[in-house]
Tab-separated table of C-alpha atoms and ligand atoms in Angstrom:
chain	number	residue	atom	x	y	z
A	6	UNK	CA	34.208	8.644	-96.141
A	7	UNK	CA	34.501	12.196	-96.827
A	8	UNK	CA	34.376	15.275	-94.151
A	9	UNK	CA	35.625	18.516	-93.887
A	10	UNK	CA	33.855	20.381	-96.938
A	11	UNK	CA	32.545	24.110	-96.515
A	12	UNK	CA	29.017	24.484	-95.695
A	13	UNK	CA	26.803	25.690	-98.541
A	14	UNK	CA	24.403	28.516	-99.010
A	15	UNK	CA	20.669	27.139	-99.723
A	16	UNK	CA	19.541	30.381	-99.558
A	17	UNK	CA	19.124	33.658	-97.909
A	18	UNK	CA	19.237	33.118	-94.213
A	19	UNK	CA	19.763	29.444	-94.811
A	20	UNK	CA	22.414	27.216	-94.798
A	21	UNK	CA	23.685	23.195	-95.439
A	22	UNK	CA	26.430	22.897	-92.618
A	23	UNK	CA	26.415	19.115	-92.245
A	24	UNK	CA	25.495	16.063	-94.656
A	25	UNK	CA	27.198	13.257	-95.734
A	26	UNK	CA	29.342	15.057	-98.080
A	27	UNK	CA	29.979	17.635	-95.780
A	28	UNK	CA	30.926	16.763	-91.792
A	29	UNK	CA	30.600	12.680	-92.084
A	30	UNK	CA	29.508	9.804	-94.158
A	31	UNK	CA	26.829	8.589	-92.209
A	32	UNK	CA	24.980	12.296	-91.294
A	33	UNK	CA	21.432	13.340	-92.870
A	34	UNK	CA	21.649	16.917	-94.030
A	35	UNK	CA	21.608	19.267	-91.864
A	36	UNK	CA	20.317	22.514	-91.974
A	37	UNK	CA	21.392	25.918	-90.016
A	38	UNK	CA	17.889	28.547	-90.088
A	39	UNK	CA	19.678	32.215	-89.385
A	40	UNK	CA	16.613	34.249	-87.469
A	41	UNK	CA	18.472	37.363	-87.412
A	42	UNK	CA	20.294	36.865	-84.140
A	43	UNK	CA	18.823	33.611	-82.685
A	44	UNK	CA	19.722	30.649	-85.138
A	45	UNK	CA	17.853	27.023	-85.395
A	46	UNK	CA	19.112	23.744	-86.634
A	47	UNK	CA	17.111	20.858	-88.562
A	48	UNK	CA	18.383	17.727	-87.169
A	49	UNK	CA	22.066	17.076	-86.298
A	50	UNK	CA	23.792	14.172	-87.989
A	51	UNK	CA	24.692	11.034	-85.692
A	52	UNK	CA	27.165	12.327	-83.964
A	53	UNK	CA	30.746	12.115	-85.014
A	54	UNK	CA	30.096	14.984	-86.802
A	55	UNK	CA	29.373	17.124	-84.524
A	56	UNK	CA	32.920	19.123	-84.753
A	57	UNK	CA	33.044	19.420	-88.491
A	58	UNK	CA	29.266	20.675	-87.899
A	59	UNK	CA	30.154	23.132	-85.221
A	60	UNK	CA	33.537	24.120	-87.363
A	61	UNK	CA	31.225	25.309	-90.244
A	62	UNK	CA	28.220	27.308	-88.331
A	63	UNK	CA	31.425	29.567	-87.170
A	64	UNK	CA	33.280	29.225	-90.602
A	65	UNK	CA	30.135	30.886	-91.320
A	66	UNK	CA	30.300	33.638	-88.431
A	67	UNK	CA	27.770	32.375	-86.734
A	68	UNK	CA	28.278	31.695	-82.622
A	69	UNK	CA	26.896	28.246	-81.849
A	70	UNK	CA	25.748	29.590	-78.257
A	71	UNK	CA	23.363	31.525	-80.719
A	72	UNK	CA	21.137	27.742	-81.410
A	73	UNK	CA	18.353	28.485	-79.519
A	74	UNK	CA	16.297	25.647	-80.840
A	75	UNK	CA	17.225	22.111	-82.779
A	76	UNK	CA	14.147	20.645	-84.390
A	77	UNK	CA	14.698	16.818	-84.652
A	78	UNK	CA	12.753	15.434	-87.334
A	79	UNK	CA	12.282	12.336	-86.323
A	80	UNK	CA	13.993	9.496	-84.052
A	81	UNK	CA	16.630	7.855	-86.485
A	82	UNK	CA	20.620	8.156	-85.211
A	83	UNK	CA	21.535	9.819	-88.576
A	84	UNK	CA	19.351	12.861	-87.636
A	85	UNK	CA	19.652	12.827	-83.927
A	86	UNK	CA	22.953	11.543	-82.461
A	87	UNK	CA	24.565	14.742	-81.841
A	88	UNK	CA	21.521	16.715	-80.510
A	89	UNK	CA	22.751	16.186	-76.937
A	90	UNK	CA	26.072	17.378	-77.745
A	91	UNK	CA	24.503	20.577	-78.850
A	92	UNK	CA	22.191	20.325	-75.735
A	93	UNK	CA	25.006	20.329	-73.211
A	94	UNK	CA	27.637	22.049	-75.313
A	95	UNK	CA	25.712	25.090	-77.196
A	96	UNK	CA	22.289	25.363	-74.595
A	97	UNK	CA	19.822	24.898	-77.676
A	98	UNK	CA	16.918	23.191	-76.853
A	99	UNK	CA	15.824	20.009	-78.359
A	100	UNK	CA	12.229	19.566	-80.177
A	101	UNK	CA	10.456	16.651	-81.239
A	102	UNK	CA	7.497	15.115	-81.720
A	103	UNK	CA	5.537	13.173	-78.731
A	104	UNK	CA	5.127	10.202	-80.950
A	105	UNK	CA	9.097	9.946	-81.734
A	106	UNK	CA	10.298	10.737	-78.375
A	107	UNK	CA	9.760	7.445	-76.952
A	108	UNK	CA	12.841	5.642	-78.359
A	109	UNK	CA	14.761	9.105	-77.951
A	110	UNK	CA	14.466	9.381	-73.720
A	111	UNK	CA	15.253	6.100	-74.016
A	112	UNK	CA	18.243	5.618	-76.474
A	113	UNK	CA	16.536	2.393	-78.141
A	114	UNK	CA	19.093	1.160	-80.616
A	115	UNK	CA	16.497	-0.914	-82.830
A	116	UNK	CA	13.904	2.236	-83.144
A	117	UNK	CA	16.592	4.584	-83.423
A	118	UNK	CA	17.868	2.856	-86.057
A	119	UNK	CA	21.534	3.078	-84.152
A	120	UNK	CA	22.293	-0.449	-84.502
A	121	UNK	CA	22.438	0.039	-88.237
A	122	UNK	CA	25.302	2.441	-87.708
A	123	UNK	CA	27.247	0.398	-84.871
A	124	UNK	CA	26.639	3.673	-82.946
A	125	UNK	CA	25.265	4.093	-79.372
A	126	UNK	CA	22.559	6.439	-78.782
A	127	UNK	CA	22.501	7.912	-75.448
A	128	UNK	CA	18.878	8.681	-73.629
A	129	UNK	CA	18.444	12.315	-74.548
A	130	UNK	CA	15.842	14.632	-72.680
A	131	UNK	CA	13.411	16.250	-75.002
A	132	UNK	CA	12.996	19.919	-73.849
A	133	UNK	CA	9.953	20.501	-76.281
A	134	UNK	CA	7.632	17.610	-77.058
A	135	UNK	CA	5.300	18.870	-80.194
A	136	UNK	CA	2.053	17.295	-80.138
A	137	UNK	CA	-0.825	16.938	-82.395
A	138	UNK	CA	-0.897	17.781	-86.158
A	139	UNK	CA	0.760	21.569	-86.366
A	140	UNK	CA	3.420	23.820	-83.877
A	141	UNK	CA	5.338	26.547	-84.380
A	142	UNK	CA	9.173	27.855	-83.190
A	143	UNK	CA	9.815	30.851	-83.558
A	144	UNK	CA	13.853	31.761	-84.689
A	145	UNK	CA	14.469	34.866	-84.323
A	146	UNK	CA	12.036	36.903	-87.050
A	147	UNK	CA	11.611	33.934	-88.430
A	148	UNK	CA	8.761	31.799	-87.330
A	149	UNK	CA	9.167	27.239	-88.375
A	150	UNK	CA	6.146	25.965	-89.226
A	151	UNK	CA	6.062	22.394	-88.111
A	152	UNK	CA	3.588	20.014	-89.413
A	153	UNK	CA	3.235	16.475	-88.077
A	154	UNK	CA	3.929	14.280	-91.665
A	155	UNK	CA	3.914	10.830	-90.285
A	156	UNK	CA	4.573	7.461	-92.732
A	157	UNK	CA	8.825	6.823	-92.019
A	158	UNK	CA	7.623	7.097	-88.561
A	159	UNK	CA	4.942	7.463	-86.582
A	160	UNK	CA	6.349	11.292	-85.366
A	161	UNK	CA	7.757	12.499	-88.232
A	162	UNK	CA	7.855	16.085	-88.850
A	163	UNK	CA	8.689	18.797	-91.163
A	164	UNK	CA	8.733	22.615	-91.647
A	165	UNK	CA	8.838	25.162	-93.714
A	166	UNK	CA	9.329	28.959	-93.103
A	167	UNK	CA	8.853	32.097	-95.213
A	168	UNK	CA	11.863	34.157	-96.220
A	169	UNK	CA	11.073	37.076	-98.204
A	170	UNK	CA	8.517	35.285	-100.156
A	171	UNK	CA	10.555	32.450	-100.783
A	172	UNK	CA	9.245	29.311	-98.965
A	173	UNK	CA	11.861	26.924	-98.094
A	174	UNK	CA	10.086	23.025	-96.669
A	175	UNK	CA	12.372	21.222	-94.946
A	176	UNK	CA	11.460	17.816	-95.517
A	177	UNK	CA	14.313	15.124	-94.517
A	178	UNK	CA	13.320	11.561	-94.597
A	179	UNK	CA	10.150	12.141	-97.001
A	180	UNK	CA	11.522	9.425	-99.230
A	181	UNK	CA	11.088	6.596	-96.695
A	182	UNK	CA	12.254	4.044	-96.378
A	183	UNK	CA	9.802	2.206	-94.901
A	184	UNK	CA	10.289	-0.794	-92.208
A	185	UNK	CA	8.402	-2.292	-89.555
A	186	UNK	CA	10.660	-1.404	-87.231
A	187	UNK	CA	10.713	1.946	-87.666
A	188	UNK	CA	6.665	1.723	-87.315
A	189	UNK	CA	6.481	2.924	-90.824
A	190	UNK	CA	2.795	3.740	-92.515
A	191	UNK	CA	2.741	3.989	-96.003
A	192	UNK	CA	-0.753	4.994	-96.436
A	193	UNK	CA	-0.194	7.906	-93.604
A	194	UNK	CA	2.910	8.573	-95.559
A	195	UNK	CA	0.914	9.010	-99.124
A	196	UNK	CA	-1.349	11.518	-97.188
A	197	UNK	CA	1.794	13.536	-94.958
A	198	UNK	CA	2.996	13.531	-98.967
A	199	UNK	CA	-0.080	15.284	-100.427
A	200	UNK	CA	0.283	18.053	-97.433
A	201	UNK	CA	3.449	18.968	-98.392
A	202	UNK	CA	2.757	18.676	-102.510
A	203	UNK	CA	0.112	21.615	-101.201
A	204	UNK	CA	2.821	24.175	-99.817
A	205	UNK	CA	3.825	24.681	-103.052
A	206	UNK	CA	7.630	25.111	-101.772
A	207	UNK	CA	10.304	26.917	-103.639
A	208	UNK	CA	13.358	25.407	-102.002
A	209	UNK	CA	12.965	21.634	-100.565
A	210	UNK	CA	15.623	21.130	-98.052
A	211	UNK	CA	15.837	17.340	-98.149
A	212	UNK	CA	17.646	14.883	-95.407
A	213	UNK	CA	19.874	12.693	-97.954
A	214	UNK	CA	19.508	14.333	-101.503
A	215	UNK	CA	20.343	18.228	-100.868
A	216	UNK	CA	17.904	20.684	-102.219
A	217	UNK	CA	15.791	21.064	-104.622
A	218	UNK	CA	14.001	24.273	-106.560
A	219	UNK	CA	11.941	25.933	-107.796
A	220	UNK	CA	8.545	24.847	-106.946
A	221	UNK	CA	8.274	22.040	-110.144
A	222	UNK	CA	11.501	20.291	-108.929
A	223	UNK	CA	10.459	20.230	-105.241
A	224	UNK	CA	6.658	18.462	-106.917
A	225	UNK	CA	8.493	16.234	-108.955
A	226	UNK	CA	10.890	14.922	-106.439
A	227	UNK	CA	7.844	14.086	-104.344
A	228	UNK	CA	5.643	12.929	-107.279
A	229	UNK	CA	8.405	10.485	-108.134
A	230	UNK	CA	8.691	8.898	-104.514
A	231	UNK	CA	4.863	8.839	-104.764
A	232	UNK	CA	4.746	6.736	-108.084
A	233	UNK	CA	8.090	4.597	-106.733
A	234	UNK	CA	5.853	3.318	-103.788
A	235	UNK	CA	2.271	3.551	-105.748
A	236	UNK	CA	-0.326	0.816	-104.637
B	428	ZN	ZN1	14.969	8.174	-90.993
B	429	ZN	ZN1	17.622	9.689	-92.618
């Protein structure tokens, strides 16, 4: 298991300061959104990263009291375990949607998907519980759009913001997988897909792959999930 790397530039105003290559093995990416003052974070690893992530939003200059807002992207350990560190630690605020938060207040280690990791997931409160199909958090000058993209699970999300043209979707788990469990809906999931095909992103922001751009590479990488799981 590797840790410890420098955080990477995606873009302006956006940054890679966890992933699996980057702060532990077993973290999704995750992504620091620099508002001009106030700063957001997509998702937050599972946890034992939560040092090597904190190390590299200063190693960047950034003051992690500045994370006014952590948008979880859905339930799963790898994206959420460390969100109450930052809670307690930092004073960001926590955002989800209602249909993930569930197994979140609760810590459920089958939902979660903690038991895969041998990790426990402590109940976490939920300061902002998104509901129905679009929201928006603001960060900074920034504004996250967050649209409700549900097939992985039943409350995933993702966002995208505008950055001096430059539209940069943060999409995470869009790749599945797909398991009962997890209360997965591929058909949902082919539709959430065709939402984000419509952005038209530049930069994808993904939760296990990195990023991808321009616009064709962030259409293809969908496209070829789509045709992996075709009816
Ligand atoms: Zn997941
Ligand atoms: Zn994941």
């Amino acid at each position: 298991m590797r840790s410890g790397r420098n955080p990477e530039k995606v873009c302006n105003r956006v940054y890679m300061v966890g992933g699996p290559d980057i702060s532990d093995g077993r973290d999704c990416c995750v992504y620091l959104v620099d508002g001009g003052g106030d700063l957001a974070l997509i998702d937050t690893g599972c946890g034992p990263g939560y040092k090597a992530i904190l190390a590299n939003i200063i190693r960047l200059g950034f003051e992690p009291e500045h994370i006014r807002d952590i948008l979880l992207t859905h339930c799963h350990i790898d994206h959420v375990g460390a969100a109450e560190l930052f809670r307690s630690e930092c004073g960001a605020r926590l955002a989800a949607h209602e249909l993930d938060c569930p197994p979140l207040e609760s810590g459920d280690r089958l939902i979660t998907a903690a038991f895969l990791y041998d990790l426990r997931l402590e109940p976490m409160f939920i300061d902002r519980k998104l509901e129905g199909s679009t929201s928006r958090i603001a960060v900074g000058d920034l504004v996250l759009e967050v649209l409700l993209t549900p097939g992985h699970t039943p409350g995933s999300v993702s966002a995208y913001t505008d950055i001096d043209g430059t539209r940069v979707l943060f999409g995470q788990d869009i790749h599945g997988p797909f398991h009962p469990d997890f209360g997965s809906d591929i058909n949902a999931w082919r539709l959430s897909m065709d939402k984000l095909l419509e952005l038209e992103a530049d930069i994808l922001c993904e939760g296990h792959f990195g990023v991808y751009s321009p616009t064709d590479a962030v259409g293809a990488f969908i496209h070829a999930h789509l045709e992996r799981l075709r009816r």
